[in-house]
Amino acid sequence: MSCWPRRATTRSAWLGRRRTPGHSEAKRRGRLWGATGASCSDVSRWFTLPAMGRHSVRSVLQGTSGTEVEVSGWVKSRRTSRGGFSFIAINDGSCFADLQVVADQALPNYDEIVELGAGCAVVVTGTVAESPGKGQDREVQAGEVHVVGHVEDPETYPIAKKRHTFEYLRTVAHLRPRTNTFGAIARVRNTIAQAVHRYFDANGFVWVNTPIITASDCEGAGELFRVTTLGTNHAAQDQEAPSAAGGAGAGGSRGGSPPLEQKDFFGRDTFLTVSGQLNVEPYCLSMSKVYTFGPTFRAENSNTSRHLAEFWMIEPEIAFADLGDLADLAEDFLKSIFSEILRRHPDDMAFFRDRIDPSVIERLANVIESEFVRLEYGEAVDILAASGETFDFPVEWGRDLQSEHERYLTEQHARGPVVVVNYPKDIKAFYMRANDDGRTVAAMDVLVPGVGEIIGGSQREERLDALDGRMTDAVKEELWWYRDLRRYGSVPHAGFGLGLERLVLYVTGMENIRDAIPYPRVPNNASF
RNA sequence: UCCGCCUUAGCUCAGUUUGGUAGAGCAGCUGACUGUUAAUCAGCGGGUCGCUGGUUCGAGCCCAGCAGGCGGAGCCA
C-alpha cells in the first residue's frame, strides 16, 4: 500500500473576501510584496475571489495562452536547469494536475527560488504559455515568485518526494492532504457529499438535521458514547459536593440524594447518536421524502478497515413506500452518485485506476449500466449452500450472513452490487416490518465487492400492535413518541443507512476506511 | 474484544536462524549535467534499533510485560 505524494494536492477553501473599494491594485500589490512575514493585512490581500484576478491551478490549465495570471499553491517539486531557469511544480488542490512554473534567473529573488523545495508556499504572477516540454500543455512564465511560507527543514518535511505508505501518512494527517492520493480523496469525497444533496434535492427530499445528542439509548445500533459534563468539570462538581454529601462525608450517594445523572447537564443520561433514523421518521411521516446526512458515533471496540468510531451517515426515509421502493431508491441513488463522480473527476479517477485499483473506473461504469442483483435471504442461503465453497461459518437458515458469505455473494456470485432482502426476524431490529410469513422482516442489505455491506435498511413496522410485540416495556416508555406515529396517520415507510466513508472507499478503490475521512477516530486513537 | 503479524536513519526495509554495540534504496545536502517533469551521475551527513524489565562478560537479535501499527473475525454503515 503506497502512493505517490510527488504531486500532492490540497483543497484550499476559498473564503472569498470582497475587496474594499479603497484598495487599488497598486496598494494591494505593495502590501503583498513589501512584507516577508504574513501580517493580517497581507492575508486580506491574498484572499480574493478568482473572478477578481486570482486564478486556481485548474483555471490556468484550462485557460488560454498569453493571459496574465496570479496563482498560489504549494511546491510539489523544483528542478533547476543550468540553462538559467527553474521549473517549479505547484498545486493548490483545485485539481489533480500540478502547474509548471518556469522561473528565469533574471528574477530578483532567484537565489531564493532555487532553494524552494516540496512544501513551500508561493504566490506566482506570470504569463500563461504553451509548454515546449512534454508532460503539460501549458505552463506559466513567472514574472514574480513570492515565497510566502518556507519549509524550515527539508529533510524532515514529512511529505518527501517519494512513495509513502498510507500507514505512515495517517501519522501526519495534517499534511497528507498535500499528497496526490489524499488530495484526490478530498475532492472526490466532497463531490460525493455535494452529489448526495443534489440527488435528494432534485428528487424532492427534505434534509432533516436530526440531533447529535440523544437521550435514547435504544437506537439499536451498538455501543454509545456518553455525553456528560460530570467528571470533566471538576470545579462544578466540587461546588456541589458539600451540599450533596450532606454531613455524611465524602463519596457515596445516600438514599435521599438524587441519582447522579439528574445532576448532569440534561438532567438525564445522554449520548452521541448512533443513527438519525428514529428522529427522522416523524419528519418522514410529515414531509414524505426526507434524509439525514451528518456525523454518527459508535463506541464499538471495532478494529477493522471498515469501521470508524465517528463517521458520516446518509439516511433517507420515504413514506407510502415498501421495501421494493427502498431497494429501487438505493440502486438509483448509487448509480447517480457514481455517474457524477466519473463525469466530474476524470483526472482523479484516472489516478485511482493507475495507482490504487486498476478496476475502479470499470467497476463504477458496470454498476451504472447493470441492474443490481436482488436476492431473498432464503435464496442467498441456498446459493451459498450449493456453492461448493468451504466457509469457516456454517450456512443455515436463521443465522446471519458472515463476511465471508457476503463476500462470496457480491464478489463471486453477482460480481457486483447485490441486494439481499427479507432476513429472519430474530436477527434484526425491533422496528423492522414483520412479513406475512411470520418468520422474516422486510430488511435489506446492499453488498458491494471489496467493501461488503455499504447500505443497511428496512421497511419500518407501521402497525402499532405488531411494533409493540417487538418492544420491551422500557423501550415502549422511552419511545412513546415513536409509538405515537403509529397511532396518528401511520403509513408504510422505509429507509436505509449508507456510510459515506464506505462509499468513498468503493468509489476510490482505497482499502482502509481511515483513509476515507480526514481525521479518523478509532479505538485508542483520536489524534489531530 | 478475539486470533495472527509487525515496530531498526526523515521514509521503505535488510540485519534476528548461528548474541560480539548497525546496512541498503529513496529522501536531504554539495557538485556536475540537463526544457526539466519519479530527471540522471558523483560525493557527503544522518540511527537512545517502540518502551520497561530480565537472561548474559556482552542484546537490534533470546525471554516477559506494556504501548502503538497492520491484517482477519465479531459488531455494523
XYZ file of C-alpha atoms (C1' of nucleotides) in Angstrom:
605
model
C 0.000 0.000 0.000
C 1.620 3.185 -1.114
C 1.034 6.279 -3.109
C 2.854 8.998 -4.944
C 2.969 12.167 -2.949
C 5.053 13.827 -5.596
C 2.026 15.502 -6.998
C 0.304 16.105 -3.708
C -2.770 18.220 -3.618
C -4.675 20.230 -1.110
C -8.117 21.588 -1.451
C -7.935 25.169 -0.382
C -11.007 26.847 0.998
C -11.828 29.892 -0.996
C -13.333 32.120 1.578
C -13.614 34.892 -0.902
C -13.376 38.333 0.673
C -14.644 41.343 -1.034
C -12.030 43.875 -1.765
C -12.784 47.125 -0.073
C -13.387 49.945 -2.548
C -10.348 51.909 -1.446
C -7.878 49.129 -2.244
C -6.283 49.897 -5.547
C -4.321 47.197 -7.310
C -1.095 49.064 -6.592
C -1.873 49.234 -2.917
C -2.626 45.562 -2.758
C 0.483 44.653 -4.609
C 2.613 46.818 -2.392
C 1.277 45.208 0.700
C 1.902 41.783 -0.658
C 5.420 42.153 -1.909
C 6.510 44.530 0.793
C 6.468 42.230 3.767
C 8.256 38.957 4.323
C 6.084 37.724 7.155
C 2.355 37.462 6.689
C 0.568 40.082 8.699
C -3.197 40.292 8.886
C -3.275 42.929 6.204
C -1.257 40.689 3.895
C -3.723 37.895 4.335
C -6.623 40.126 3.420
C -4.744 40.822 0.239
C -4.297 37.142 -0.607
C -7.858 36.027 -0.085
C -9.608 37.190 -3.213
C -12.127 35.590 -5.491
C -10.895 34.066 -8.739
C -13.147 36.434 -10.645
C -11.198 39.329 -9.178
C -7.901 38.314 -10.711
C -6.902 35.318 -8.667
C -6.534 32.070 -10.579
C -6.648 28.490 -9.460
C -4.267 25.992 -10.992
C -7.321 24.385 -12.506
C -8.421 27.559 -14.255
C -4.911 28.337 -15.501
C -4.553 24.882 -17.039
C -7.881 25.361 -18.793
C -7.130 28.945 -19.829
C -5.611 30.462 -22.905
C -2.024 31.383 -23.632
C -0.940 34.948 -23.237
C -3.142 35.570 -20.215
C -1.655 37.311 -17.217
C -2.435 35.275 -14.107
C -1.730 35.117 -10.430
C -1.701 31.676 -8.887
C -0.752 30.394 -5.485
C -0.094 26.995 -4.019
C 2.398 24.627 -2.500
C 5.527 23.459 -4.260
C 5.464 19.835 -5.234
C 8.930 19.763 -6.726
C 11.561 22.053 -8.135
C 14.077 21.201 -10.824
C 16.811 23.646 -11.635
C 18.247 23.898 -15.093
C 21.719 25.292 -15.569
C 20.281 26.854 -18.672
C 19.392 29.661 -16.320
C 15.918 28.827 -15.043
C 13.985 26.575 -12.695
C 10.840 24.510 -13.081
C 8.518 24.725 -10.106
C 5.564 22.356 -9.928
C 2.858 23.795 -7.725
C -0.510 22.505 -6.636
C -3.348 24.305 -4.900
C -5.802 21.431 -4.555
C -8.124 22.784 -7.222
C -7.401 19.831 -9.473
C -5.217 16.770 -9.680
C -2.619 18.248 -12.037
C 0.246 20.436 -10.937
C 1.064 23.700 -12.637
C 4.569 24.062 -14.016
C 6.012 27.474 -13.343
C 9.160 28.496 -15.211
C 11.283 30.912 -13.214
C 14.149 32.648 -15.017
C 17.386 33.523 -13.273
C 16.745 37.157 -14.107
C 14.158 37.240 -11.338
C 15.472 39.389 -8.476
C 14.967 36.635 -5.861
C 16.317 33.768 -7.999
C 18.665 32.722 -5.189
C 15.616 32.140 -3.047
C 13.765 30.358 -5.827
C 16.456 27.717 -6.399
C 16.187 26.787 -2.740
C 12.481 26.051 -2.966
C 11.520 22.506 -2.142
C 8.475 20.381 -1.547
C 6.003 22.037 0.776
C 6.975 25.676 0.276
C 4.077 28.058 -0.284
C 4.327 30.518 -3.162
C 2.333 33.163 -4.973
C 3.264 33.477 -8.627
C 2.350 36.081 -11.203
C 3.165 35.475 -14.822
C 2.011 34.695 -18.299
C 0.309 31.509 -19.437
C 2.272 29.937 -22.301
C 2.258 26.842 -24.440
C 4.766 24.472 -22.894
C 7.560 23.286 -25.182
C 8.276 20.380 -22.817
C 6.454 17.105 -22.597
C 4.007 16.388 -19.814
C 1.908 19.511 -19.854
C 0.187 21.665 -22.448
C 0.527 24.910 -20.576
C 2.853 26.472 -18.101
C 3.364 29.844 -16.513
C 6.357 32.015 -17.317
C 6.879 33.677 -13.982
C 7.099 37.431 -13.675
C 7.262 37.229 -9.917
C 7.614 34.364 -7.474
C 6.852 35.365 -3.928
C 7.795 32.833 -1.300
C 5.083 33.073 1.334
C 5.995 30.111 3.514
C 9.301 28.288 3.711
C 9.942 24.715 4.851
C 12.235 25.036 7.811
C 13.944 21.634 7.477
C 13.587 19.958 4.071
C 14.946 16.652 5.302
C 12.302 16.247 7.968
C 9.379 17.641 5.973
C 7.031 14.682 6.410
C 5.838 14.562 2.828
C 9.003 13.718 0.934
C 9.113 13.481 -2.839
C 8.779 9.719 -2.759
C 6.364 6.927 -2.004
C 4.871 6.828 1.457
C 2.757 4.125 2.983
C -0.780 5.004 3.964
C 0.010 3.826 7.482
C 2.732 6.437 7.744
C 0.600 9.170 6.217
C -2.036 8.577 8.896
C 0.549 9.732 11.421
C 0.866 13.017 9.522
C -2.821 13.576 8.854
C -2.272 17.334 8.923
C -0.012 17.154 5.872
C -1.305 14.145 3.969
C -3.868 16.232 2.035
C -0.828 17.593 0.172
C -0.225 14.199 -1.384
C -1.863 13.397 -4.663
C -3.767 10.483 -3.176
C -5.336 12.359 -0.297
C -5.958 15.452 -2.370
C -7.874 13.294 -4.832
C -9.771 11.621 -1.989
C -10.698 15.010 -0.531
C -12.040 16.229 -3.864
C -13.954 13.033 -4.565
C -15.373 12.901 -1.049
C -16.560 16.459 -1.425
C -18.220 15.741 -4.746
C -19.932 12.683 -3.292
C -21.283 14.737 -0.407
C -22.470 17.510 -2.715
C -23.962 14.951 -5.110
C -25.890 13.377 -2.250
C -27.562 16.678 -1.510
C -28.132 17.392 -5.203
C -29.699 13.987 -5.756
C -32.116 14.298 -2.873
C -32.955 17.901 -3.626
C -33.649 17.084 -7.255
C -35.958 14.272 -6.168
C -37.974 16.264 -3.676
C -36.363 15.102 -0.450
C -36.052 17.371 2.564
C -32.797 17.370 4.510
C -33.608 17.000 8.191
C -30.959 17.809 10.774
C -31.532 15.197 13.428
C -29.794 15.736 16.779
C -26.284 14.590 17.527
C -27.007 14.398 21.236
C -29.700 11.910 22.055
C -31.314 10.739 25.254
C -32.338 7.478 23.683
C -30.121 4.522 24.432
C -32.297 2.218 22.356
C -31.455 3.398 18.882
C -30.411 -0.166 18.463
C -27.081 0.086 16.698
C -24.239 -0.630 19.028
C -22.395 0.951 21.910
C -22.966 4.613 22.717
C -20.620 7.392 23.685
C -21.835 9.087 26.850
C -22.269 12.865 26.816
C -21.753 14.412 30.223
C -20.456 17.472 31.994
C -19.880 15.490 35.170
C -16.402 14.319 35.960
C -14.745 16.591 33.447
C -15.904 19.800 35.118
C -14.266 19.321 38.479
C -14.988 22.825 39.704
C -18.725 22.400 39.290
C -18.570 19.013 40.919
C -16.633 20.324 43.886
C -19.115 23.123 44.371
C -21.946 20.697 44.531
C -20.180 18.170 46.650
C -20.737 19.674 50.126
C -24.498 20.027 49.862
C -24.908 16.773 48.026
C -22.889 14.882 50.580
C -24.745 16.478 53.445
C -22.973 15.637 56.671
C -22.213 12.101 55.651
C -18.650 12.673 54.498
C -17.130 12.335 51.057
C -18.105 9.914 48.363
C -21.168 7.704 48.171
C -24.635 8.842 47.322
C -27.110 8.335 50.076
C -30.660 7.132 49.841
C -32.166 10.594 49.859
C -29.915 12.222 47.255
C -30.933 12.224 43.595
C -29.254 9.889 41.095
C -26.057 11.243 39.627
C -27.496 11.625 36.112
C -30.078 14.101 37.422
C -27.228 16.477 38.246
C -25.889 16.185 34.722
C -26.371 18.853 32.084
C -29.608 17.492 30.656
C -30.830 16.060 33.929
C -30.609 12.578 32.488
C -28.212 10.269 30.687
C -27.368 11.466 27.197
C -25.336 10.011 24.352
C -23.977 10.722 20.911
C -26.299 9.474 18.217
C -25.694 6.135 16.531
C -28.384 6.789 13.934
C -30.772 9.545 12.966
C -33.413 7.089 11.870
C -35.797 7.235 14.829
C -35.725 11.009 14.856
C -36.200 11.331 11.120
C -39.232 9.073 10.932
C -41.577 11.770 12.301
C -40.399 14.096 9.541
C -40.853 11.335 7.001
C -44.444 10.995 8.199
C -44.929 14.693 7.533
C -42.693 15.635 4.629
C -42.948 12.285 2.802
C -39.380 12.133 1.500
C -36.594 13.096 3.879
C -32.980 12.292 4.657
C -30.356 12.885 7.266
C -26.704 13.437 6.500
C -24.353 14.038 9.363
C -21.859 12.603 11.800
C -22.634 9.410 13.658
C -20.827 7.860 16.599
C -20.391 4.287 17.690
C -18.274 3.246 20.650
C -17.769 -0.313 19.453
C -14.293 -1.617 20.003
C -14.001 -2.297 16.309
C -10.543 -2.615 14.821
C -11.149 -3.206 11.154
C -10.527 -1.440 7.869
C -14.278 -0.815 7.533
C -15.240 0.722 10.894
C -14.855 4.160 12.432
C -15.984 5.439 15.815
C -17.048 8.669 14.090
C -18.395 8.511 10.574
C -20.865 10.290 8.336
C -24.118 8.578 7.549
C -26.747 9.263 4.912
C -30.208 8.061 5.898
C -33.118 8.599 3.503
C -36.604 7.729 4.697
C -39.594 7.514 2.360
C -43.316 7.373 3.191
C -46.022 5.480 1.321
C -43.282 3.096 0.312
C -42.292 -0.502 0.839
C -39.050 -2.457 0.749
C -39.115 -2.734 -3.045
C -39.350 1.027 -3.356
C -36.458 1.361 -0.963
C -34.271 -1.002 -2.975
C -35.140 0.955 -6.111
C -34.110 4.155 -4.365
C -30.811 2.666 -3.190
C -29.951 1.500 -6.685
C -30.905 4.733 -8.413
C -29.111 6.759 -5.757
C -25.821 4.873 -6.047
C -25.883 4.976 -9.838
C -26.493 8.707 -9.780
C -23.604 9.351 -7.409
C -21.217 7.144 -9.373
C -22.173 8.839 -12.647
C -21.459 12.248 -11.241
C -18.066 11.195 -9.913
C -17.000 9.744 -13.256
C -18.256 12.822 -15.064
C -16.654 15.385 -12.796
C -13.406 13.737 -11.763
C -11.771 12.079 -14.767
C -8.261 13.060 -13.614
C -8.688 11.904 -10.023
C -10.348 8.674 -11.106
C -7.596 8.003 -13.644
C -5.131 8.365 -10.801
C -7.049 5.890 -8.630
C -7.130 3.498 -11.560
C -3.399 3.831 -12.270
C -2.086 3.809 -8.694
C -4.718 2.382 -6.353
C -7.062 -0.081 -8.062
C -6.910 -0.853 -11.801
C -10.574 -1.852 -11.942
C -12.080 1.113 -10.152
C -13.467 3.017 -13.147
C -14.673 -0.091 -14.924
C -16.370 -1.201 -11.748
C -18.319 2.022 -11.354
C -19.247 2.033 -15.034
C -20.570 -1.516 -14.746
C -22.660 -0.629 -11.728
C -24.188 2.291 -13.583
C -25.113 0.168 -16.570
C -26.299 -3.040 -14.945
C -29.180 -3.862 -12.662
C -28.429 -4.760 -9.093
C -28.884 -8.446 -8.367
C -31.645 -8.905 -5.811
C -31.828 -11.956 -3.620
C -34.183 -13.157 -0.959
C -32.255 -14.083 2.165
C -33.520 -17.650 1.686
C -32.210 -17.677 -1.891
C -28.876 -16.396 -0.692
C -28.638 -19.237 1.812
C -29.438 -21.737 -0.917
C -26.834 -20.238 -3.246
C -24.179 -20.369 -0.524
C -25.091 -23.926 0.405
C -24.861 -25.009 -3.230
C -21.706 -23.021 -3.951
C -19.257 -25.787 -3.133
C -17.208 -23.269 -1.175
C -15.887 -24.217 2.230
C -16.806 -21.498 4.679
C -15.494 -21.074 8.217
C -19.010 -20.408 9.428
C -21.965 -22.688 8.661
C -24.638 -21.583 6.228
C -28.028 -22.254 7.698
C -31.407 -20.516 7.510
C -31.804 -18.400 10.634
C -28.130 -17.498 11.013
C -26.863 -14.102 9.963
C -24.674 -13.954 6.887
C -20.991 -13.738 7.799
C -18.491 -11.527 5.993
C -17.203 -14.499 4.017
C -20.751 -15.260 2.869
C -21.467 -11.685 1.868
C -18.162 -11.537 0.046
C -18.994 -14.659 -1.930
C -22.397 -13.311 -2.912
C -21.126 -9.971 -4.173
C -17.663 -10.917 -5.441
C -18.256 -14.404 -6.842
C -21.959 -14.873 -7.420
C -23.152 -11.425 -8.524
C -19.768 -9.870 -9.390
C -21.261 -6.527 -8.485
C -23.707 -4.975 -6.038
C -26.265 -7.360 -4.628
C -29.336 -6.553 -2.567
C -30.325 -9.176 -0.026
C -33.853 -8.789 1.351
C -36.174 -10.348 3.930
C -33.967 -11.596 6.741
C -35.046 -13.810 9.654
C -36.767 -11.596 12.183
C -34.819 -12.944 15.153
C -31.535 -11.442 13.918
C -32.923 -7.995 13.080
C -34.038 -4.871 14.948
C -37.436 -4.330 16.559
C -38.570 -1.588 14.177
C -38.331 -3.681 11.020
C -41.638 -4.679 9.489
C -42.806 -8.244 10.006
C -43.533 -10.108 6.796
C -46.628 -12.234 6.333
C -44.633 -15.450 6.510
C -44.250 -14.856 10.240
C -40.556 -15.542 10.304
C -38.890 -12.788 8.287
C -38.769 -8.996 8.377
C -38.553 -6.558 5.479
C -34.852 -5.812 5.942
C -32.331 -5.098 3.217
C -28.571 -5.052 2.862
C -26.710 -3.776 -0.185
C -23.376 -5.555 -0.553
C -20.575 -4.417 -2.841
C -17.264 -6.078 -3.722
C -14.304 -5.084 -1.596
C -16.279 -3.159 0.986
C -19.075 -5.528 1.967
C -22.184 -4.027 3.482
C -22.485 -0.478 2.217
C -26.198 0.018 2.889
C -28.451 -1.426 5.563
C -32.129 -0.620 5.710
C -35.664 -1.828 6.147
C -39.326 -1.149 5.778
C -40.477 0.064 9.189
C -43.184 -1.588 11.212
C -46.123 0.803 10.834
C -48.689 -1.320 12.780
C -48.758 -0.441 16.462
C -49.712 -3.864 17.717
C -47.018 -5.550 15.686
C -44.472 -2.959 16.835
C -45.441 -3.342 20.479
C -44.905 -7.060 20.172
C -41.260 -6.391 19.395
C -40.612 -3.772 22.103
C -39.909 -4.217 25.772
C -41.886 -2.150 28.259
C -38.869 0.037 28.901
C -38.464 0.767 25.201
C -42.189 1.477 24.861
C -41.911 4.049 27.622
C -38.792 5.636 26.193
C -40.095 5.746 22.629
C -43.649 6.842 23.379
C -43.442 9.421 20.628
C -42.231 6.802 18.151
C -45.286 4.694 19.011
C -47.475 7.788 18.624
C -46.604 7.888 14.937
C -48.328 4.507 14.586
C -51.470 5.933 16.159
C -51.832 9.101 14.119
C -51.921 8.573 10.394
C -49.441 5.738 10.186
C -48.359 4.675 6.704
C -45.938 2.145 5.293
C -42.493 3.708 5.124
C -38.925 2.613 4.715
C -35.374 3.878 4.959
C -31.752 2.925 4.853
C -28.381 3.975 6.208
C -25.369 4.491 3.969
C -21.904 5.090 5.355
C -20.259 7.948 3.481
C -16.756 6.623 4.112
C -17.661 3.198 2.759
C -18.961 4.926 -0.332
C -15.656 6.809 -0.603
C -13.787 3.505 -0.366
C -15.848 1.942 -3.101
C -15.547 4.928 -5.415
C -11.801 5.451 -4.956
C -10.654 1.849 -4.624
C -8.963 2.661 -1.336
C -8.908 -0.185 1.153
C -8.840 1.337 4.638
C -11.689 3.489 5.897
C -9.192 5.511 7.921
C -8.050 6.977 4.612
C -11.577 7.921 3.566
C -12.063 10.589 6.251
C -9.701 13.487 7.039
C -9.172 12.659 10.708
C -10.206 9.108 11.563
C -11.411 8.290 15.066
C -10.876 4.694 16.092
C -10.290 2.906 19.412
C -7.157 4.229 21.085
C -6.645 6.938 18.517
C -8.210 10.391 18.368
C -5.093 12.185 17.160
C -5.385 15.521 15.407
C -12.921 -7.756 22.368
C -10.532 -12.335 19.995
C -6.598 -14.535 16.538
C -2.118 -13.560 13.749
C 1.892 -10.454 12.095
C 4.814 -6.087 12.749
C 7.820 -1.768 15.420
C 15.900 -0.646 13.115
C 18.143 6.546 9.621
C 13.215 11.707 7.556
C 10.566 7.341 4.637
C 10.606 1.959 2.918
C 13.193 -2.115 4.543
C 17.572 -5.846 5.317
C 20.223 -7.471 9.608
C 17.125 -11.900 14.342
C 18.189 -18.622 12.178
C 24.287 -19.469 14.435
C 24.150 -12.819 20.636
C 30.264 -9.700 19.770
C 27.229 -2.103 20.315
C 24.407 -1.381 12.598
C 23.497 -1.670 6.307
C 20.820 -0.615 1.502
C 17.400 2.171 -1.509
C 14.766 6.601 -1.625
C 14.553 11.491 0.537
C 18.097 15.628 2.241
C 22.752 18.389 1.447
C 27.152 19.563 -2.024
C 28.846 19.385 -7.021
C 28.401 18.002 -12.414
C 24.875 17.907 -16.332
C 20.187 18.858 -18.452
C 13.197 22.441 -21.458
C 13.255 19.540 -16.835
C 8.944 16.781 -15.135
C 9.525 9.793 -10.064
C 15.392 13.612 -14.097
C 20.453 11.420 -14.374
C 25.607 10.876 -12.393
C 29.344 11.541 -8.309
C 30.258 12.644 -3.241
C 28.642 13.790 1.956
C 25.949 13.970 6.510
C 22.223 11.179 9.131
C 20.300 5.786 13.900
C 18.901 6.484 22.714
C 17.376 -0.474 16.898
C 8.973 1.251 20.212
C 9.049 1.388 25.903
C 10.151 -1.151 30.627
C 12.360 -5.109 32.953
C 15.045 -9.894 32.718
C 18.964 -13.670 30.976
C 24.264 -12.922 29.607
C 31.075 -10.983 30.233
C 28.209 -8.791 26.193
C 21.331 -7.995 23.496
C 18.841 -4.767 17.386
C 18.987 -10.301 17.906
C 16.951 -14.565 23.468
C 12.673 -14.150 27.468
C 8.475 -11.396 29.904
C 5.200 -7.310 30.286
C 3.300 -2.847 28.169
C 2.231 0.619 24.198
C 1.329 1.526 19.155
C 0.538 -0.108 13.967
C -1.413 -3.605 10.273
C -4.377 -7.896 8.512
C -8.560 -11.048 9.705
C -13.088 -12.074 12.913
C -17.263 -10.174 15.708
C -20.438 -5.641 15.885
C -22.264 -2.765 11.837
C -22.594 1.776 7.856
